[in-house]
Amino acid sequence: MTRIPIAVQLYSVRHECEKDLVGTLTKIKAMGYQGVEFAGWYGNDAATLKALLDEHGLQCAGAHVGIDTLLGENFEASVAFHKTLGNKFLIVPGLASKWTNSTEAWLETAKVFNEISAKLAPYGMVTGYHNHHTEFKPFTEGGELPWDTFFGNTNKEIVMQFDTGNALHGGSSANALDFLTRYPGRALTIHLKDYDIANDSYAPPVGDGDVPFKEIFTECETNGNTEWYIVEYEDSALPALEGIERCLENVKAMGK
Protein backbone atom coordinates (compact mmCIF):
# COMPACT_ATOMS: atom_id res chain seq x y z
CA MET A 1 0.00 0.00 0.00
CA THR A 2 1.23 3.49 -0.87
CA ARG A 3 1.94 5.59 2.20
CA ILE A 4 -0.40 8.59 2.46
CA PRO A 5 1.61 11.84 2.59
CA ILE A 6 1.18 14.31 5.44
CA ALA A 7 0.50 18.01 4.98
CA VAL A 8 -0.30 20.86 7.34
CA GLN A 9 -3.19 23.30 7.10
CA LEU A 10 -1.51 26.70 7.03
CA TYR A 11 -4.35 28.21 9.05
CA SER A 12 -2.57 26.54 11.99
CA VAL A 13 0.35 28.94 11.49
CA ARG A 14 -1.49 31.80 9.84
CA HIS A 15 0.11 34.53 11.93
CA GLU A 16 3.57 33.15 11.21
CA CYS A 17 2.75 33.02 7.49
CA GLU A 18 1.54 36.61 7.54
CA LYS A 19 4.82 37.75 9.07
CA ASP A 20 7.23 35.51 7.16
CA LEU A 21 5.79 33.06 4.65
CA VAL A 22 9.15 31.96 3.28
CA GLY A 23 10.61 31.33 6.73
CA THR A 24 7.51 29.46 7.85
CA LEU A 25 7.56 27.19 4.79
CA THR A 26 11.24 26.52 5.46
CA LYS A 27 10.44 25.39 9.00
CA ILE A 28 7.50 23.28 7.85
CA LYS A 29 9.69 21.45 5.36
CA ALA A 30 12.41 20.92 7.97
CA MET A 31 9.85 19.32 10.31
CA GLY A 32 9.18 16.68 7.67
CA TYR A 33 5.87 17.78 6.17
CA GLN A 34 5.37 16.91 2.52
CA GLY A 35 2.71 19.44 1.65
CA VAL A 36 0.57 22.35 2.76
CA GLU A 37 -3.08 23.24 2.49
CA PHE A 38 -3.70 26.94 1.98
CA ALA A 39 -6.21 29.08 3.86
CA GLY A 40 -5.39 32.42 2.25
CA TRP A 41 -2.71 33.71 -0.11
CA TYR A 42 -0.83 36.25 2.07
CA GLY A 43 -0.87 38.82 -0.71
CA ASN A 44 0.73 36.55 -3.31
CA ASP A 45 -0.43 35.49 -6.74
CA ALA A 46 -0.64 31.84 -7.74
CA ALA A 47 2.63 31.79 -9.68
CA THR A 48 4.56 33.17 -6.71
CA LEU A 49 3.03 30.62 -4.36
CA LYS A 50 3.77 27.76 -6.76
CA ALA A 51 7.38 28.90 -7.05
CA LEU A 52 7.70 28.99 -3.26
CA LEU A 53 6.31 25.47 -2.94
CA ASP A 54 8.70 24.19 -5.59
CA GLU A 55 11.63 25.95 -3.94
CA HIS A 56 10.84 24.29 -0.61
CA GLY A 57 10.02 20.87 -2.02
CA LEU A 58 6.43 21.04 -0.84
CA GLN A 59 3.25 19.99 -2.63
CA CYS A 60 -0.12 21.70 -2.61
CA ALA A 61 -2.49 19.42 -0.71
CA GLY A 62 -5.47 21.69 -1.26
CA ALA A 63 -6.89 25.06 -0.38
CA HIS A 64 -9.77 26.37 1.68
CA VAL A 65 -11.84 28.73 -0.46
CA GLY A 66 -15.05 30.65 -0.02
CA ILE A 67 -18.01 29.30 -1.92
CA ASP A 68 -18.43 32.68 -3.64
CA THR A 69 -15.12 32.11 -5.45
CA LEU A 70 -16.72 29.10 -7.16
CA LEU A 71 -19.89 30.84 -8.28
CA GLY A 72 -20.86 33.03 -11.23
CA GLU A 73 -18.27 35.28 -12.78
CA ASN A 74 -15.67 34.31 -10.15
CA PHE A 75 -15.48 30.71 -11.32
CA GLU A 76 -13.14 31.09 -14.29
CA ALA A 77 -10.66 33.24 -12.38
CA SER A 78 -10.61 30.69 -9.56
CA VAL A 79 -9.95 27.82 -11.95
CA ALA A 80 -7.08 29.73 -13.52
CA PHE A 81 -5.59 30.53 -10.10
CA HIS A 82 -5.70 26.94 -8.87
CA LYS A 83 -4.41 25.57 -12.15
CA THR A 84 -1.33 27.77 -11.81
CA LEU A 85 -0.96 26.82 -8.15
CA GLY A 86 -1.17 23.13 -9.02
CA ASN A 87 -4.14 22.55 -6.73
CA LYS A 88 -7.03 20.21 -7.45
CA PHE A 89 -8.77 20.31 -4.05
CA LEU A 90 -10.98 23.41 -3.68
CA ILE A 91 -12.49 22.84 -0.24
CA VAL A 92 -15.14 25.08 1.29
CA PRO A 93 -14.32 25.38 5.02
CA GLY A 94 -17.58 26.84 6.21
CA LEU A 95 -20.80 28.46 5.05
CA ALA A 96 -22.95 31.44 6.01
CA SER A 97 -26.22 30.69 7.77
CA LYS A 98 -28.31 31.08 4.62
CA TRP A 99 -26.69 27.88 3.35
CA THR A 100 -27.06 25.90 6.60
CA ASN A 101 -29.95 27.20 8.73
CA SER A 102 -32.43 24.43 7.88
CA THR A 103 -32.69 21.02 6.27
CA GLU A 104 -34.11 22.73 3.19
CA ALA A 105 -31.12 25.07 3.05
CA TRP A 106 -28.73 22.12 3.24
CA LEU A 107 -30.57 20.42 0.38
CA GLU A 108 -30.20 23.53 -1.77
CA THR A 109 -26.53 23.76 -0.77
CA ALA A 110 -26.01 20.15 -1.88
CA LYS A 111 -27.54 21.03 -5.25
CA VAL A 112 -25.18 23.98 -5.68
CA PHE A 113 -22.15 21.85 -4.78
CA ASN A 114 -23.19 19.25 -7.36
CA GLU A 115 -23.34 21.99 -9.98
CA ILE A 116 -19.91 23.31 -9.01
CA SER A 117 -18.49 19.80 -9.07
CA ALA A 118 -19.73 19.23 -12.61
CA LYS A 119 -18.15 22.49 -13.77
CA LEU A 120 -14.79 21.67 -12.14
CA ALA A 121 -14.56 18.13 -13.49
CA PRO A 122 -13.24 19.06 -16.97
CA TYR A 123 -10.31 20.80 -15.26
CA GLY A 124 -9.40 17.81 -13.11
CA MET A 125 -10.44 19.69 -9.98
CA VAL A 126 -12.86 18.80 -7.20
CA THR A 127 -14.68 20.69 -4.50
CA GLY A 128 -15.67 19.53 -1.06
CA TYR A 129 -16.77 20.55 2.41
CA HIS A 130 -14.94 20.71 5.73
CA ASN A 131 -17.03 20.12 8.84
CA HIS A 132 -17.17 21.95 12.11
CA HIS A 133 -19.14 20.49 15.03
CA THR A 134 -22.58 21.90 14.22
CA GLU A 135 -23.16 19.56 11.28
CA PHE A 136 -23.60 16.73 13.79
CA LYS A 137 -26.50 18.30 15.69
CA PRO A 138 -29.99 17.75 14.19
CA PHE A 139 -32.44 20.63 13.78
CA THR A 140 -35.12 18.59 15.52
CA GLU A 141 -34.83 15.90 18.16
CA GLY A 142 -34.20 12.60 16.42
CA GLY A 143 -33.95 14.35 13.07
CA GLU A 144 -31.41 13.80 10.33
CA LEU A 145 -28.01 15.35 10.87
CA PRO A 146 -27.02 18.17 8.50
CA TRP A 147 -23.89 16.14 7.67
CA ASP A 148 -26.07 13.35 6.29
CA THR A 149 -28.45 15.73 4.54
CA PHE A 150 -25.51 17.23 2.68
CA PHE A 151 -23.42 14.16 1.87
CA GLY A 152 -26.48 12.01 1.29
CA ASN A 153 -27.55 14.38 -1.49
CA THR A 154 -24.25 15.21 -3.14
CA ASN A 155 -22.53 13.15 -5.78
CA LYS A 156 -19.58 10.95 -4.92
CA GLU A 157 -17.12 13.45 -6.40
CA ILE A 158 -17.82 15.94 -3.59
CA VAL A 159 -14.92 15.52 -1.16
CA MET A 160 -15.77 14.78 2.46
CA GLN A 161 -12.96 16.61 4.22
CA PHE A 162 -13.57 15.09 7.62
CA ASP A 163 -12.17 17.03 10.57
CA THR A 164 -11.72 14.39 13.25
CA GLY A 165 -11.55 16.74 16.23
CA ASN A 166 -14.52 18.86 15.18
CA ALA A 167 -16.59 15.74 14.65
CA LEU A 168 -15.82 14.40 18.13
CA HIS A 169 -16.72 17.82 19.55
CA GLY A 170 -20.09 17.42 17.83
CA GLY A 171 -21.20 14.93 20.44
CA SER A 172 -21.79 11.24 20.86
CA SER A 173 -23.51 10.98 17.48
CA ALA A 174 -20.38 12.24 15.75
CA ASN A 175 -18.36 9.06 15.81
CA ALA A 176 -15.62 9.71 13.31
CA LEU A 177 -15.32 6.11 12.25
CA ASP A 178 -19.07 5.78 11.63
CA PHE A 179 -19.12 8.76 9.32
CA LEU A 180 -16.07 7.64 7.38
CA THR A 181 -17.54 4.21 6.79
CA ARG A 182 -20.93 5.67 5.86
CA TYR A 183 -19.45 7.55 2.90
CA PRO A 184 -16.67 5.29 1.59
CA GLY A 185 -14.23 6.65 -0.93
CA ARG A 186 -15.06 10.29 -0.29
CA ALA A 187 -12.49 11.30 2.35
CA LEU A 188 -9.85 12.23 -0.23
CA THR A 189 -8.28 14.64 2.24
CA ILE A 190 -8.82 14.42 5.99
CA HIS A 191 -8.00 16.85 8.78
CA LEU A 192 -6.13 15.30 11.69
CA LYS A 193 -7.14 17.23 14.78
CA ASP A 194 -7.54 15.92 18.31
CA TYR A 195 -10.06 16.72 21.01
CA ASP A 196 -10.20 16.23 24.79
CA ILE A 197 -13.78 15.29 25.68
CA ALA A 198 -13.49 15.73 29.45
CA ASN A 199 -12.11 19.26 29.16
CA ASP A 200 -13.97 20.29 26.00
CA SER A 201 -10.62 21.27 24.49
CA TYR A 202 -8.63 21.12 21.29
CA ALA A 203 -5.40 21.57 23.27
CA PRO A 204 -3.97 18.05 22.80
CA PRO A 205 -1.70 17.60 19.80
CA VAL A 206 -2.82 14.89 17.40
CA GLY A 207 -2.62 11.54 19.17
CA ASP A 208 -2.79 12.91 22.72
CA GLY A 209 -6.59 13.29 22.95
CA ASP A 210 -9.65 11.09 22.50
CA VAL A 211 -9.93 10.74 18.72
CA PRO A 212 -9.53 7.03 17.73
CA PHE A 213 -6.81 7.60 15.18
CA LYS A 214 -5.81 3.96 14.78
CA GLU A 215 -9.25 3.03 13.49
CA ILE A 216 -9.49 6.19 11.40
CA PHE A 217 -6.16 5.53 9.71
CA THR A 218 -7.24 1.98 8.89
CA GLU A 219 -10.46 3.20 7.28
CA CYS A 220 -8.68 5.92 5.32
CA GLU A 221 -6.15 3.43 4.01
CA THR A 222 -8.69 0.78 3.04
CA ASN A 223 -12.00 2.33 2.03
CA GLY A 224 -11.49 6.09 2.31
CA ASN A 225 -9.59 6.68 -0.94
CA THR A 226 -7.59 9.18 1.12
CA GLU A 227 -4.81 11.04 -0.71
CA TRP A 228 -3.65 13.41 2.06
CA TYR A 229 -3.53 13.49 5.83
CA ILE A 230 -3.64 17.16 6.82
CA VAL A 231 -2.61 18.18 10.33
CA GLU A 232 -4.49 21.07 11.90
CA TYR A 233 -3.58 22.52 15.29
CA GLU A 234 -5.29 25.77 16.25
CA ASP A 235 -5.21 25.76 20.04
CA SER A 236 -3.14 28.29 21.97
CA ALA A 237 -1.92 25.70 24.48
CA LEU A 238 1.27 25.43 22.42
CA PRO A 239 2.98 27.97 20.17
CA ALA A 240 1.75 27.37 16.63
CA LEU A 241 4.97 26.02 15.13
CA GLU A 242 5.65 23.86 18.17
CA GLY A 243 2.10 22.55 18.00
CA ILE A 244 2.28 21.40 14.39
CA GLU A 245 5.69 19.85 14.99
CA ARG A 246 4.40 17.87 17.98
CA CYS A 247 1.43 16.73 15.91
CA LEU A 248 3.68 15.48 13.12
CA GLU A 249 5.96 13.67 15.56
CA ASN A 250 2.95 11.91 17.07
CA VAL A 251 1.50 10.97 13.67
CA LYS A 252 4.84 9.47 12.66
CA ALA A 253 5.02 7.65 15.98
CA MET A 254 1.71 6.05 15.03
CA GLY A 255 3.43 4.62 11.98
CA LYS A 256 2.44 7.22 9.38
CSV table of C-alpha atoms in Angstrom, one decimal, residues 6 8 10 21-36 52-53 55-59 241 244-246 248-249 252:
chain,number,residue,atom,x,y,z
A,6,ILE,CA,1.2,14.3,5.4
A,8,VAL,CA,-0.3,20.9,7.3
A,10,LEU,CA,-1.5,26.7,7.0
A,21,LEU,CA,5.8,33.1,4.7
A,22,VAL,CA,9.2,32.0,3.3
A,23,GLY,CA,10.6,31.3,6.7
A,24,THR,CA,7.5,29.5,7.8
A,25,LEU,CA,7.6,27.2,4.8
A,26,THR,CA,11.2,26.5,5.5
A,27,LYS,CA,10.4,25.4,9.0
A,28,ILE,CA,7.5,23.3,7.8
A,29,LYS,CA,9.7,21.4,5.4
A,30,ALA,CA,12.4,20.9,8.0
A,31,MET,CA,9.9,19.3,10.3
A,32,GLY,CA,9.2,16.7,7.7
A,33,TYR,CA,5.9,17.8,6.2
A,34,GLN,CA,5.4,16.9,2.5
A,35,GLY,CA,2.7,19.4,1.7
A,36,VAL,CA,0.6,22.4,2.8
A,52,LEU,CA,7.7,29.0,-3.3
A,53,LEU,CA,6.3,25.5,-2.9
A,55,GLU,CA,11.6,25.9,-3.9
A,56,HIS,CA,10.8,24.3,-0.6
A,57,GLY,CA,10.0,20.9,-2.0
A,58,LEU,CA,6.4,21.0,-0.8
A,59,GLN,CA,3.2,20.0,-2.6
A,241,LEU,CA,5.0,26.0,15.1
A,244,ILE,CA,2.3,21.4,14.4
A,245,GLU,CA,5.7,19.9,15.0
A,246,ARG,CA,4.4,17.9,18.0
A,248,LEU,CA,3.7,15.5,13.1
A,249,GLU,CA,6.0,13.7,15.6
A,252,LYS,CA,4.8,9.5,12.7
